[in-house]
């Protein structure tokens, strides 16, 4: 791996900002970082990019995607948009193995995964999948999913997934369908508590899907570490805040995806899909998919309830993590681009400062998942870097002025010519 230095840049470390700084990379890791006035003179001969008027950030961490069917575009497209780590929130064994193998190639984001989620017979997400895809391939895949019923089946599932998938965390599904006007089969709180207890005993964090207030409360009472959505069926309550505080749980609200579920986010989806800065990073089909809406919750959900829940949690000191819920077939989303959409919502709808929003997509996510090797620009960490023109610490929209993306010190090939051009 080559050594290089980014200098004369603003640096958002993941926690704070350094004006007129440098980042020195060697062997895929950050060797040193600081004010340009303290740059080591003996390093002057290495490859240097001087970029006044630019900001370097830690690579973004998307803490919620679905690389369905081992979508070969998921990891490369995420990286092109400055997302250097993705967290897959449910996938089958063959797909996980393919995606882990793909990370050995260049131009791919780093891959974290829940592997196969903890599921029950005909529980979420089976009904929504089979409503749109009844192909023999899909039905055969679903037939292999866990059908948890008791502690014995939970132990068997965790033993299997630990051995075969080496997951980074365990995903629970707790969906009644209330936000979509459905009545779905759902695990009991007792069963979910068993999954949490047995996962914790094996050293795993637990994360959970829920889209309505009662489901969120139920799975928090089961003891999960974090929620992979907020809810959109009603306003937040004091009981919600208390339940989050009891667990010291975090929330990844996926506001952009909820806007697609309620169809209230269509205008902003269109704006991001047609932003002139991203047209070369996204093909026509993906732009069209980004402009469409899932619309499952148009009758029973409201985006304003989701915004209100995040505001209430944030005001109470609950950590808010940034993740997109992007998936190949999920209308209203696009790998990588949806993270920039989510950051915009955090600032413009929730009231976060740009720096707070950027922390939610970098250092905060790394800390809450326990990843000490990424999320901050700091000596010894992975050289996962995003270079943008402008100052996203003041204007979060500048995150799309992308001029370079590095994963473990390797420059994404899309930016080889861009980086060399004078600004």
Coordinates of N, CA and C in Angstrom, one line a residue, residues 94-238:
X94 N -25.2 -18.0 1.8 CA -24.4 -17.9 0.5 C -24.1 -16.4 0.1
X95 N -25.1 -15.5 0.4 CA -24.8 -14.1 0.1 C -23.8 -13.5 1.0
X96 N -23.8 -13.8 2.2 CA -22.8 -13.3 3.2 C -21.4 -13.7 2.7
X97 N -21.3 -14.9 2.4 CA -19.9 -15.4 1.9 C -19.5 -14.8 0.7
X98 N -20.4 -14.5 -0.3 CA -20.0 -13.8 -1.5 C -19.6 -12.4 -1.2
X99 N -20.3 -11.7 -0.4 CA -20.0 -10.3 -0.1 C -18.7 -10.2 0.7
X100 N -18.4 -11.1 1.6 CA -17.1 -11.1 2.3 C -16.0 -11.3 1.3
X101 N -16.2 -12.2 0.3 CA -15.2 -12.5 -0.7 C -15.0 -11.2 -1.5
X102 N -16.1 -10.5 -1.9 CA -16.0 -9.3 -2.7 C -15.1 -8.3 -2.1
X103 N -15.1 -8.2 -0.8 CA -14.3 -7.2 -0.1 C -12.8 -7.3 -0.3
X104 N -12.4 -8.5 -0.8 CA -11.0 -8.7 -1.2 C -10.6 -8.0 -2.4
X105 N -11.6 -7.5 -3.2 CA -11.4 -6.8 -4.4 C -11.2 -5.3 -4.1
X106 N -10.7 -4.6 -5.1 CA -10.6 -3.1 -4.9 C -11.9 -2.5 -5.1
X107 N -12.0 -1.2 -4.7 CA -13.2 -0.4 -4.9 C -14.4 -0.9 -4.3
X108 N -14.3 -1.5 -3.1 CA -15.5 -2.0 -2.3 C -15.4 -1.4 -0.9
X109 N -16.6 -1.2 -0.3 CA -16.7 -0.8 1.1 C -16.4 -2.0 2.0
X110 N -16.0 -1.7 3.2 CA -15.8 -2.8 4.2 C -17.2 -3.3 4.6
X111 N -17.3 -4.6 4.9 CA -18.6 -5.2 5.1 C -18.7 -5.8 6.5
X112 N -19.7 -5.3 7.2 CA -20.2 -5.9 8.5 C -21.5 -6.5 8.3
X113 N -21.9 -7.5 9.1 CA -23.1 -8.2 8.9 C -23.8 -8.8 10.1
X114 N -25.1 -8.8 10.1 CA -25.8 -9.6 11.1 C -26.0 -11.0 10.6
X115 N -25.6 -11.3 9.4 CA -25.9 -12.6 8.8 C -27.4 -12.9 8.8
X116 N -27.8 -14.1 9.0 CA -29.2 -14.4 9.0 C -29.9 -13.9 10.3
X117 N -30.9 -13.1 10.1 CA -31.6 -12.6 11.3 C -32.3 -13.7 12.0
X118 N -32.7 -13.4 13.3 CA -33.4 -14.3 14.1 C -34.9 -14.1 13.7
X119 N -35.4 -15.1 13.0 CA -36.8 -15.1 12.5 C -37.7 -16.2 13.0
X120 N -39.0 -16.0 12.8 CA -40.0 -17.0 13.2 C -40.7 -17.5 11.9
X121 N -41.5 -18.5 12.1 CA -42.3 -19.0 11.0 C -43.3 -17.9 10.5
X122 N -43.2 -17.5 9.2 CA -44.0 -16.5 8.6 C -44.0 -15.2 9.2
X123 N -42.9 -14.9 9.9 CA -42.8 -13.5 10.5 C -42.0 -12.6 9.6
X124 N -41.9 -11.3 10.0 CA -41.2 -10.3 9.2 C -39.8 -10.8 8.9
X125 N -39.3 -10.6 7.6 CA -39.9 -9.8 6.5 C -40.6 -10.8 5.5
X126 N -40.9 -12.0 5.9 CA -41.4 -13.0 4.9 C -42.7 -12.4 4.1
X127 N -43.7 -11.9 4.8 CA -44.9 -11.5 4.1 C -44.7 -10.4 3.0
X128 N -43.8 -9.4 3.4 CA -43.6 -8.4 2.4 C -42.7 -8.8 1.2
X129 N -41.8 -9.8 1.5 CA -41.0 -10.3 0.4 C -41.9 -11.2 -0.6
X130 N -42.6 -12.1 0.0 CA -43.4 -13.0 -0.9 C -44.6 -12.3 -1.5
X131 N -45.0 -11.1 -1.0 CA -46.0 -10.3 -1.7 C -45.6 -9.8 -3.1
X132 N -44.2 -9.7 -3.2 CA -43.7 -9.1 -4.5 C -42.8 -10.1 -5.2
X133 N -42.4 -11.2 -4.6 CA -41.5 -12.2 -5.2 C -41.8 -13.6 -4.7
X134 N -42.5 -14.3 -5.6 CA -42.8 -15.7 -5.3 C -42.0 -16.7 -6.1
X135 N -40.8 -16.2 -6.6 CA -40.0 -17.1 -7.4 C -39.5 -18.3 -6.6
X136 N -39.3 -19.5 -7.3 CA -38.8 -20.7 -6.6 C -37.5 -20.4 -5.8
X137 N -36.7 -19.6 -6.4 CA -35.4 -19.3 -5.8 C -35.6 -18.6 -4.4
X138 N -36.5 -17.6 -4.4 CA -36.8 -16.8 -3.2 C -37.4 -17.7 -2.2
X139 N -38.4 -18.5 -2.6 CA -39.1 -19.3 -1.6 C -38.2 -20.4 -1.0
X140 N -37.3 -20.9 -1.8 CA -36.3 -21.9 -1.4 C -35.4 -21.3 -0.3
X141 N -35.0 -20.0 -0.6 CA -34.1 -19.3 0.3 C -34.8 -19.1 1.7
X142 N -36.1 -18.6 1.6 CA -36.8 -18.4 2.8 C -37.0 -19.7 3.6
X143 N -37.2 -20.8 3.0 CA -37.4 -22.0 3.7 C -36.2 -22.4 4.6
X144 N -35.0 -21.9 4.3 CA -33.9 -22.2 5.1 C -33.7 -21.3 6.4
X145 N -34.6 -20.2 6.5 CA -34.4 -19.3 7.6 C -34.8 -20.0 8.9
X146 N -34.2 -19.4 10.0 CA -34.6 -20.0 11.3 C -36.1 -19.8 11.6
X147 N -36.6 -20.7 12.3 CA -38.0 -20.6 12.8 C -38.0 -20.8 14.3
X148 N -37.6 -19.8 15.0 CA -37.4 -19.8 16.4 C -38.7 -20.0 17.2
X149 N -38.6 -20.8 18.2 CA -39.8 -21.0 19.1 C -39.5 -21.0 20.5
X150 N -38.3 -21.4 20.9 CA -37.9 -21.5 22.3 C -36.4 -21.4 22.5
X151 N -35.9 -21.5 23.8 CA -34.5 -21.3 24.0 C -33.7 -22.3 23.3
X152 N -34.1 -23.6 23.1 CA -33.3 -24.6 22.4 C -33.1 -24.2 21.0
X153 N -34.2 -23.7 20.3 CA -34.0 -23.3 18.9 C -33.2 -22.0 18.8
X154 N -33.2 -21.2 19.8 CA -32.4 -20.0 19.8 C -30.9 -20.4 19.9
X155 N -30.6 -21.3 20.8 CA -29.2 -21.7 21.0 C -28.7 -22.4 19.7
X156 N -29.6 -23.2 19.1 CA -29.2 -23.9 17.8 C -28.9 -22.8 16.7
X157 N -29.7 -21.8 16.7 CA -29.5 -20.8 15.7 C -28.2 -20.0 15.9
X158 N -28.0 -19.6 17.1 CA -26.8 -18.8 17.4 C -25.5 -19.7 17.2
X159 N -25.6 -20.9 17.6 CA -24.4 -21.8 17.4 C -24.1 -21.9 15.9
X160 N -25.2 -22.1 15.1 CA -25.0 -22.2 13.6 C -24.5 -20.9 13.0
X161 N -25.1 -19.8 13.3 CA -24.7 -18.5 12.7 C -23.3 -18.1 13.1
X162 N -23.0 -18.4 14.4 CA -21.6 -18.1 14.8 C -20.6 -18.9 14.1
X163 N -20.9 -20.2 13.8 CA -19.9 -21.0 13.1 C -19.8 -20.7 11.7
X164 N -21.0 -20.5 11.0 CA -21.0 -20.4 9.6 C -20.8 -18.9 9.1
X165 N -21.3 -18.0 9.8 CA -21.3 -16.6 9.3 C -20.4 -15.6 10.0
X166 N -20.0 -16.0 11.3 CA -19.2 -15.1 12.1 C -19.8 -13.7 12.1
X167 N -21.1 -13.5 12.5 CA -21.7 -12.2 12.4 C -21.1 -11.2 13.4
X168 N -21.3 -9.9 13.0 CA -20.8 -8.8 13.9 C -21.7 -8.4 14.9
X169 N -23.0 -8.8 14.8 CA -24.1 -8.4 15.8 C -25.3 -9.3 15.4
X170 N -26.3 -9.4 16.2 CA -27.4 -10.2 16.0 C -28.7 -9.3 15.7
X171 N -29.4 -9.6 14.7 CA -30.6 -8.8 14.3 C -31.9 -9.6 14.7
X172 N -32.7 -8.8 15.4 CA -34.1 -9.4 15.8 C -35.1 -8.7 14.9
X173 N -36.2 -9.4 14.6 CA -37.3 -8.8 13.8 C -38.5 -8.8 14.7
X174 N -39.1 -7.6 14.9 CA -40.2 -7.4 15.8 C -41.2 -6.5 15.2
X175 N -42.0 -7.1 14.2 CA -42.9 -6.3 13.4 C -44.3 -6.9 13.4
X176 N -45.2 -6.1 14.0 CA -46.6 -6.5 14.0 C -47.4 -6.1 12.7
X177 N -46.8 -5.1 12.0 CA -47.5 -4.6 10.8 C -48.4 -3.4 11.0
X178 N -48.5 -3.0 12.3 CA -49.5 -1.9 12.6 C -49.3 -0.6 11.8
X179 N -48.0 -0.3 11.5 CA -47.7 1.0 10.8 C -48.1 0.9 9.3
X180 N -48.4 -0.4 8.9 CA -48.7 -0.6 7.5 C -50.2 -1.1 7.4
X181 N -50.9 -1.1 8.5 CA -52.3 -1.6 8.4 C -52.4 -3.1 8.3
X182 N -51.4 -3.8 8.7 CA -51.3 -5.3 8.6 C -51.3 -5.9 10.0
X183 N -51.6 -7.2 10.0 CA -51.5 -8.0 11.2 C -50.7 -9.2 10.9
X184 N -49.4 -9.1 11.4 CA -48.4 -10.1 11.0 C -48.1 -11.0 12.2
X185 N -47.7 -12.2 11.9 CA -47.1 -13.1 13.0 C -45.9 -12.5 13.6
X186 N -45.7 -12.5 14.9 CA -44.7 -11.8 15.6 C -44.1 -12.6 16.7
X187 N -42.8 -12.5 17.0 CA -42.3 -13.2 18.2 C -42.9 -12.7 19.5
X188 N -42.9 -13.5 20.5 CA -43.3 -13.0 21.8 C -42.1 -12.2 22.4
X189 N -42.4 -11.3 23.4 CA -41.4 -10.6 24.0 C -40.5 -11.6 24.8
X190 N -41.0 -12.6 25.3 CA -40.3 -13.6 26.0 C -39.2 -14.3 25.1
X191 N -39.6 -14.6 23.9 CA -38.7 -15.2 22.9 C -37.6 -14.2 22.6
X192 N -38.0 -13.0 22.3 CA -37.0 -11.9 22.0 C -36.0 -11.7 23.2
X193 N -36.5 -11.8 24.4 CA -35.6 -11.7 25.5 C -34.6 -12.8 25.6
X194 N -35.1 -14.0 25.2 CA -34.2 -15.2 25.1 C -33.1 -15.0 24.1
X195 N -33.5 -14.4 22.9 CA -32.5 -14.1 21.9 C -31.4 -13.2 22.4
X196 N -31.9 -12.1 23.1 CA -31.0 -11.1 23.6 C -30.0 -11.7 24.7
X197 N -30.6 -12.5 25.6 CA -29.8 -13.1 26.6 C -28.7 -14.1 26.1
X198 N -29.1 -14.9 25.2 CA -28.2 -15.9 24.6 C -27.2 -15.2 23.7
X199 N -27.6 -14.2 23.0 CA -26.6 -13.4 22.2 C -25.6 -12.7 23.1
X200 N -26.1 -12.1 24.2 CA -25.1 -11.4 25.1 C -24.2 -12.4 25.7
X201 N -24.6 -13.6 26.0 CA -23.8 -14.6 26.6 C -22.6 -15.0 25.7
X202 N -22.8 -14.8 24.4 CA -21.8 -15.1 23.4 C -21.1 -13.9 22.9
X203 N -21.3 -12.7 23.5 CA -20.5 -11.5 23.2 C -21.1 -10.7 22.1
X204 N -22.4 -10.9 21.7 CA -22.9 -10.2 20.6 C -23.8 -9.0 21.1
X205 N -23.7 -7.9 20.4 CA -24.7 -6.8 20.5 C -26.0 -7.3 19.8
X206 N -27.1 -6.8 20.2 CA -28.4 -7.1 19.5 C -29.0 -5.8 19.0
X207 N -29.5 -5.9 17.8 CA -30.2 -4.8 17.1 C -31.6 -5.3 16.7
X208 N -32.6 -4.4 16.5 CA -33.9 -4.9 16.2 C -34.7 -3.9 15.3
X209 N -35.5 -4.6 14.4 CA -36.4 -3.9 13.6 C -37.7 -3.8 14.3
X210 N -38.3 -2.5 14.2 CA -39.7 -2.3 14.6 C -40.1 -1.0 14.0
X211 N -41.4 -0.9 13.6 CA -41.8 0.3 12.9 C -43.0 1.0 13.5
X212 N -43.5 0.4 14.6 CA -44.6 1.1 15.4 C -44.2 1.3 16.8
X213 N -44.8 2.2 17.5 CA -44.4 2.5 18.9 C -44.5 1.3 19.8
X214 N -45.6 0.5 19.8 CA -45.7 -0.6 20.7 C -44.6 -1.7 20.4
X215 N -44.4 -2.0 19.2 CA -43.3 -2.9 18.8 C -42.0 -2.5 19.4
X216 N -41.7 -1.2 19.2 CA -40.5 -0.6 19.7 C -40.3 -0.8 21.2
X217 N -41.4 -0.5 22.0 CA -41.4 -0.6 23.4 C -41.2 -2.1 23.8
X218 N -41.9 -3.0 23.1 CA -41.7 -4.4 23.4 C -40.3 -4.9 23.2
X219 N -39.7 -4.6 22.1 CA -38.3 -5.1 21.9 C -37.3 -4.4 22.8
X220 N -37.5 -3.1 23.1 CA -36.7 -2.5 24.1 C -36.8 -3.2 25.5
X221 N -38.0 -3.6 25.9 CA -38.2 -4.3 27.1 C -37.5 -5.7 27.1
X222 N -37.3 -6.2 25.9 CA -36.5 -7.5 25.7 C -35.0 -7.2 25.9
X223 N -34.6 -6.0 25.9 CA -33.2 -5.7 26.3 C -32.2 -5.4 25.1
X224 N -32.7 -5.1 23.9 CA -31.8 -4.9 22.8 C -30.9 -3.6 23.0
X225 N -29.8 -3.7 22.3 CA -28.8 -2.6 22.4 C -29.2 -1.4 21.5
X226 N -29.9 -1.7 20.4 CA -30.3 -0.6 19.5 C -31.4 -0.9 18.6
X227 N -32.1 0.1 18.1 CA -33.2 0.0 17.1 C -32.7 0.4 15.7
X228 N -33.1 -0.4 14.7 CA -32.7 -0.1 13.4 C -33.7 0.7 12.6
X229 N -34.7 1.2 13.2 CA -35.7 2.2 12.7 C -36.2 3.0 13.9
X230 N -36.8 4.1 13.6 CA -37.8 4.7 14.6 C -39.2 4.3 14.0
X231 N -40.2 4.8 14.7 CA -41.6 4.4 14.3 C -42.3 5.6 13.7
X232 N -43.4 5.3 13.0 CA -44.2 6.3 12.3 C -45.7 6.3 12.5
X233 N -46.1 5.5 13.4 CA -47.6 5.3 13.6 C -48.3 6.2 14.6
X234 N -47.5 6.8 15.4 CA -48.1 7.8 16.4 C -46.9 8.6 17.1
X235 N -47.3 9.7 17.8 CA -46.2 10.5 18.4 C -45.5 9.7 19.5
X236 N -44.3 10.2 19.9 CA -43.5 9.6 20.9 C -44.1 9.8 22.3
X237 N -43.8 9.0 23.3 CA -44.3 9.1 24.6 C -43.1 9.1 25.6
X238 N -43.4 9.5 26.9 CA -42.4 9.5 27.9 C -41.9 8.0 28.1

